[in-house]
mmCIF file with all atom_site columns, C-alpha atoms in Angstrom:
data_model
loop_
_atom_site.group_PDB
_atom_site.id
_atom_site.type_symbol
_atom_site.label_atom_id
_atom_site.label_alt_id
_atom_site.label_comp_id
_atom_site.label_asym_id
_atom_site.label_entity_id
_atom_site.label_seq_id
_atom_site.pdbx_PDB_ins_code
_atom_site.Cartn_x
_atom_site.Cartn_y
_atom_site.Cartn_z
_atom_site.occupancy
_atom_site.B_iso_or_equiv
_atom_site.pdbx_formal_charge
_atom_site.auth_seq_id
_atom_site.auth_comp_id
_atom_site.auth_asym_id
_atom_site.auth_atom_id
_atom_site.pdbx_PDB_model_num
ATOM 1   C CA . MET A 1 1   ? -42.898 8.675  6.439   1.00 46.00 ? 1   MET A CA 1
ATOM 2   C CA . ALA A 1 2   ? -44.797 11.777 7.429   1.00 48.00 ? 2   ALA A CA 1
ATOM 3   C CA . LEU A 1 3   ? -45.508 10.649 10.988  1.00 48.00 ? 3   LEU A CA 1
ATOM 4   C CA . LEU A 1 4   ? -42.872 11.429 13.581  1.00 49.00 ? 4   LEU A CA 1
ATOM 5   C CA . SER A 1 5   ? -43.642 10.053 17.027  1.00 50.00 ? 5   SER A CA 1
ATOM 6   C CA . ASP A 1 6   ? -47.239 10.833 18.053  1.00 54.00 ? 6   ASP A CA 1
ATOM 7   C CA . GLN A 1 7   ? -47.406 14.144 16.222  1.00 62.00 ? 7   GLN A CA 1
ATOM 8   C CA . PHE A 1 8   ? -48.309 14.545 12.543  1.00 66.00 ? 8   PHE A CA 1
ATOM 9   C CA . GLU A 1 9   ? -45.746 16.634 10.664  1.00 75.00 ? 9   GLU A CA 1
ATOM 10  C CA . PHE A 1 10  ? -45.336 17.523 7.024   1.00 82.00 ? 10  PHE A CA 1
ATOM 11  C CA . THR A 1 11  ? -42.058 16.938 5.278   1.00 90.00 ? 11  THR A CA 1
ATOM 12  C CA . ARG A 1 12  ? -40.635 19.681 3.062   1.00 92.00 ? 12  ARG A CA 1
ATOM 13  C CA . PRO A 1 13  ? -42.010 18.244 -0.209  1.00 94.00 ? 13  PRO A CA 1
ATOM 14  C CA . GLN A 1 14  ? -45.440 17.874 1.361   1.00 94.00 ? 14  GLN A CA 1
ATOM 15  C CA . ALA A 1 15  ? -45.427 21.467 2.614   1.00 93.00 ? 15  ALA A CA 1
ATOM 16  C CA . ILE A 1 16  ? -44.366 22.746 -0.808  1.00 95.00 ? 16  ILE A CA 1
ATOM 17  C CA . THR A 1 17  ? -47.065 20.614 -2.468  1.00 96.00 ? 17  THR A CA 1
ATOM 18  C CA . LEU A 1 18  ? -49.756 21.944 -0.151  1.00 95.00 ? 18  LEU A CA 1
ATOM 19  C CA . THR A 1 19  ? -48.607 25.534 -0.656  1.00 95.00 ? 19  THR A CA 1
ATOM 20  C CA . ALA A 1 20  ? -48.420 25.078 -4.429  1.00 95.00 ? 20  ALA A CA 1
ATOM 21  C CA . GLY A 1 21  ? -51.894 23.555 -4.476  1.00 96.00 ? 21  GLY A CA 1
ATOM 22  C CA . LEU A 1 22  ? -53.370 26.424 -2.488  1.00 96.00 ? 22  LEU A CA 1
ATOM 23  C CA . VAL A 1 23  ? -51.636 29.023 -4.685  1.00 94.00 ? 23  VAL A CA 1
ATOM 24  C CA . GLN A 1 24  ? -52.888 27.283 -7.838  1.00 93.00 ? 24  GLN A CA 1
ATOM 25  C CA . LEU A 1 25  ? -56.405 27.289 -6.395  1.00 94.00 ? 25  LEU A CA 1
ATOM 26  C CA . ALA A 1 26  ? -56.140 31.005 -5.635  1.00 94.00 ? 26  ALA A CA 1
ATOM 27  C CA . PHE A 1 27  ? -54.805 31.836 -9.111  1.00 90.00 ? 27  PHE A CA 1
ATOM 28  C CA . GLY A 1 28  ? -57.545 29.716 -10.668 1.00 91.00 ? 28  GLY A CA 1
ATOM 29  C CA . TRP A 1 29  ? -60.267 31.344 -8.610  1.00 92.00 ? 29  TRP A CA 1
ATOM 30  C CA . LEU A 1 30  ? -59.094 34.927 -9.026  1.00 90.00 ? 30  LEU A CA 1
ATOM 31  C CA . ASP A 1 31  ? -58.511 36.436 -12.471 1.00 83.00 ? 31  ASP A CA 1
ATOM 32  C CA . MET A 1 32  ? -55.118 38.019 -11.756 1.00 81.00 ? 32  MET A CA 1
ATOM 33  C CA . PHE A 1 33  ? -53.486 37.768 -15.150 1.00 78.00 ? 33  PHE A CA 1
ATOM 34  C CA . GLY A 1 34  ? -56.422 37.957 -17.576 1.00 83.00 ? 34  GLY A CA 1
ATOM 35  C CA . LEU A 1 35  ? -55.958 34.354 -18.682 1.00 84.00 ? 35  LEU A CA 1
ATOM 36  C CA . ASP A 1 36  ? -58.109 32.170 -20.883 1.00 86.00 ? 36  ASP A CA 1
ATOM 37  C CA . PRO A 1 37  ? -61.084 30.831 -18.858 1.00 89.00 ? 37  PRO A CA 1
ATOM 38  C CA . ASN A 1 38  ? -60.082 27.261 -19.747 1.00 91.00 ? 38  ASN A CA 1
ATOM 39  C CA . TYR A 1 39  ? -56.713 27.831 -18.102 1.00 88.00 ? 39  TYR A CA 1
ATOM 40  C CA . HIS A 1 40  ? -58.523 28.790 -14.882 1.00 91.00 ? 40  HIS A CA 1
ATOM 41  C CA . VAL A 1 41  ? -60.205 25.380 -14.889 1.00 93.00 ? 41  VAL A CA 1
ATOM 42  C CA . ILE A 1 42  ? -56.796 23.714 -15.313 1.00 92.00 ? 42  ILE A CA 1
ATOM 43  C CA . GLN A 1 43  ? -55.352 25.744 -12.433 1.00 92.00 ? 43  GLN A CA 1
ATOM 44  C CA . ILE A 1 44  ? -58.255 24.856 -10.147 1.00 95.00 ? 44  ILE A CA 1
ATOM 45  C CA . GLY A 1 45  ? -57.895 21.167 -11.026 1.00 96.00 ? 45  GLY A CA 1
ATOM 46  C CA . VAL A 1 46  ? -54.119 21.196 -10.501 1.00 96.00 ? 46  VAL A CA 1
ATOM 47  C CA . GLY A 1 47  ? -54.573 23.065 -7.216  1.00 96.00 ? 47  GLY A CA 1
ATOM 48  C CA . ALA A 1 48  ? -57.173 20.639 -5.901  1.00 97.00 ? 48  ALA A CA 1
ATOM 49  C CA . LEU A 1 49  ? -54.940 17.729 -6.893  1.00 97.00 ? 49  LEU A CA 1
ATOM 50  C CA . GLY A 1 50  ? -52.022 19.323 -5.040  1.00 96.00 ? 50  GLY A CA 1
ATOM 51  C CA . VAL A 1 51  ? -54.030 19.783 -1.857  1.00 96.00 ? 51  VAL A CA 1
ATOM 52  C CA . ALA A 1 52  ? -55.273 16.190 -2.065  1.00 96.00 ? 52  ALA A CA 1
ATOM 53  C CA . MET A 1 53  ? -51.822 14.704 -2.749  1.00 95.00 ? 53  MET A CA 1
ATOM 54  C CA . ALA A 1 54  ? -49.976 16.678 -0.059  1.00 94.00 ? 54  ALA A CA 1
ATOM 55  C CA . TRP A 1 55  ? -50.980 14.301 2.730   1.00 91.00 ? 55  TRP A CA 1
ATOM 56  C CA . ARG A 1 56  ? -48.420 11.586 1.889   1.00 92.00 ? 56  ARG A CA 1
ATOM 57  C CA . LEU A 1 57  ? -44.796 11.993 0.872   1.00 91.00 ? 57  LEU A CA 1
ATOM 58  C CA . GLN A 1 58  ? -45.008 9.515  -2.010  1.00 93.00 ? 58  GLN A CA 1
ATOM 59  C CA . HIS A 1 59  ? -48.058 11.279 -3.420  1.00 95.00 ? 59  HIS A CA 1
ATOM 60  C CA . ALA A 1 60  ? -46.388 14.674 -3.092  1.00 95.00 ? 60  ALA A CA 1
ATOM 61  C CA . ARG A 1 61  ? -43.401 13.394 -5.067  1.00 95.00 ? 61  ARG A CA 1
ATOM 62  C CA . MET A 1 62  ? -45.733 11.985 -7.708  1.00 96.00 ? 62  MET A CA 1
ATOM 63  C CA . TYR A 1 63  ? -47.514 15.352 -7.908  1.00 97.00 ? 63  TYR A CA 1
ATOM 64  C CA . GLY A 1 64  ? -44.182 17.099 -8.458  1.00 96.00 ? 64  GLY A CA 1
ATOM 65  C CA . LEU A 1 65  ? -43.269 14.672 -11.218 1.00 96.00 ? 65  LEU A CA 1
ATOM 66  C CA . LEU A 1 66  ? -46.676 15.169 -12.872 1.00 96.00 ? 66  LEU A CA 1
ATOM 67  C CA . LEU A 1 67  ? -46.251 18.939 -12.772 1.00 96.00 ? 67  LEU A CA 1
ATOM 68  C CA . LEU A 1 68  ? -42.764 18.682 -14.229 1.00 96.00 ? 68  LEU A CA 1
ATOM 69  C CA . LEU A 1 69  ? -43.786 16.415 -17.092 1.00 96.00 ? 69  LEU A CA 1
ATOM 70  C CA . ALA A 1 70  ? -47.157 17.954 -17.956 1.00 95.00 ? 70  ALA A CA 1
ATOM 71  C CA . PHE A 1 71  ? -46.311 21.641 -17.711 1.00 93.00 ? 71  PHE A CA 1
ATOM 72  C CA . GLY A 1 72  ? -42.783 21.164 -19.040 1.00 92.00 ? 72  GLY A CA 1
ATOM 73  C CA . THR A 1 73  ? -44.217 19.535 -22.160 1.00 92.00 ? 73  THR A CA 1
ATOM 74  C CA . LEU A 1 74  ? -46.813 22.290 -22.433 1.00 88.00 ? 74  LEU A CA 1
ATOM 75  C CA . ALA A 1 75  ? -44.164 24.996 -22.144 1.00 84.00 ? 75  ALA A CA 1
ATOM 76  C CA . PHE A 1 76  ? -42.032 23.452 -24.896 1.00 85.00 ? 76  PHE A CA 1
ATOM 77  C CA . THR A 1 77  ? -44.949 23.003 -27.302 1.00 88.00 ? 77  THR A CA 1
ATOM 78  C CA . LEU A 1 78  ? -46.112 26.628 -27.197 1.00 83.00 ? 78  LEU A CA 1
ATOM 79  C CA . ASP A 1 79  ? -45.080 28.625 -30.266 1.00 81.00 ? 79  ASP A CA 1
ATOM 80  C CA . GLU A 1 80  ? -45.218 32.082 -28.743 1.00 83.00 ? 80  GLU A CA 1
ATOM 81  C CA . VAL A 1 81  ? -44.238 33.734 -25.499 1.00 84.00 ? 81  VAL A CA 1
ATOM 82  C CA . SER A 1 82  ? -47.368 34.313 -23.430 1.00 84.00 ? 82  SER A CA 1
ATOM 83  C CA . THR A 1 83  ? -48.555 34.480 -19.865 1.00 83.00 ? 83  THR A CA 1
ATOM 84  C CA . GLU A 1 84  ? -49.752 30.878 -20.056 1.00 83.00 ? 84  GLU A CA 1
ATOM 85  C CA . GLY A 1 85  ? -46.286 29.821 -21.226 1.00 85.00 ? 85  GLY A CA 1
ATOM 86  C CA . PHE A 1 86  ? -44.626 31.670 -18.355 1.00 89.00 ? 86  PHE A CA 1
ATOM 87  C CA . LEU A 1 87  ? -46.997 30.064 -15.849 1.00 88.00 ? 87  LEU A CA 1
ATOM 88  C CA . GLY A 1 88  ? -46.320 26.668 -17.428 1.00 89.00 ? 88  GLY A CA 1
ATOM 89  C CA . VAL A 1 89  ? -42.563 27.096 -16.986 1.00 92.00 ? 89  VAL A CA 1
ATOM 90  C CA . ARG A 1 90  ? -43.074 28.315 -13.412 1.00 92.00 ? 90  ARG A CA 1
ATOM 91  C CA . THR A 1 91  ? -45.256 25.313 -12.596 1.00 93.00 ? 91  THR A CA 1
ATOM 92  C CA . ALA A 1 92  ? -42.812 22.874 -14.217 1.00 95.00 ? 92  ALA A CA 1
ATOM 93  C CA . LEU A 1 93  ? -39.957 24.320 -12.146 1.00 96.00 ? 93  LEU A CA 1
ATOM 94  C CA . LEU A 1 94  ? -42.098 24.012 -9.027  1.00 95.00 ? 94  LEU A CA 1
ATOM 95  C CA . GLY A 1 95  ? -42.635 20.352 -9.885  1.00 96.00 ? 95  GLY A CA 1
ATOM 96  C CA . LEU A 1 96  ? -38.871 19.924 -10.184 1.00 96.00 ? 96  LEU A CA 1
ATOM 97  C CA . VAL A 1 97  ? -38.377 21.499 -6.744  1.00 96.00 ? 97  VAL A CA 1
ATOM 98  C CA . ILE A 1 98  ? -41.022 19.234 -5.187  1.00 95.00 ? 98  ILE A CA 1
ATOM 99  C CA . THR A 1 99  ? -39.477 16.159 -6.792  1.00 94.00 ? 99  THR A CA 1
ATOM 100 C CA . LEU A 1 100 ? -35.879 16.907 -5.769  1.00 95.00 ? 100 LEU A CA 1
ATOM 101 C CA . THR A 1 101 ? -36.378 18.402 -2.287  1.00 93.00 ? 101 THR A CA 1
ATOM 102 C CA . LYS A 1 102 ? -35.186 16.134 0.501   1.00 91.00 ? 102 LYS A CA 1
ATOM 103 C CA . PRO A 1 103 ? -37.396 15.641 3.555   1.00 87.00 ? 103 PRO A CA 1
ATOM 104 C CA . ALA A 1 104 ? -35.991 17.118 6.748   1.00 78.00 ? 104 ALA A CA 1
ATOM 105 C CA . LYS A 1 105 ? -34.307 14.759 9.167   1.00 67.00 ? 105 LYS A CA 1
ATOM 106 C CA . ALA A 1 106 ? -36.042 13.999 12.420  1.00 61.00 ? 106 ALA A CA 1
ATOM 107 C CA . ALA A 1 107 ? -34.694 15.996 15.357  1.00 54.00 ? 107 ALA A CA 1
ATOM 108 C CA . PRO A 1 108 ? -32.704 13.936 17.907  1.00 58.00 ? 108 PRO A CA 1
ATOM 109 C CA . LYS A 1 109 ? -34.561 13.178 21.110  1.00 58.00 ? 109 LYS A CA 1
#
């Protein structure tokens, strides 16, 4: 659970999900790599979903699994090496990290 005592704290997967969502939003908003405009829409959608799903641990894990499956499949179906393929692999690996990261233990009182 994300609540420890009276203070609201993020677990590690939630923090990574929020950070990943914000980075995806930034990459979608700014044209850093000269990507296809449709890919910007995908990045903005994935980023907004990450920010929305970061508020609960179960949702953050689900977001990581979705990234792993969706972008991993996309990366394996591309025929050529491209920037979109590299970003797909990067996003799939990020999903793997979110899915497998253990939440931190509560500090003893």
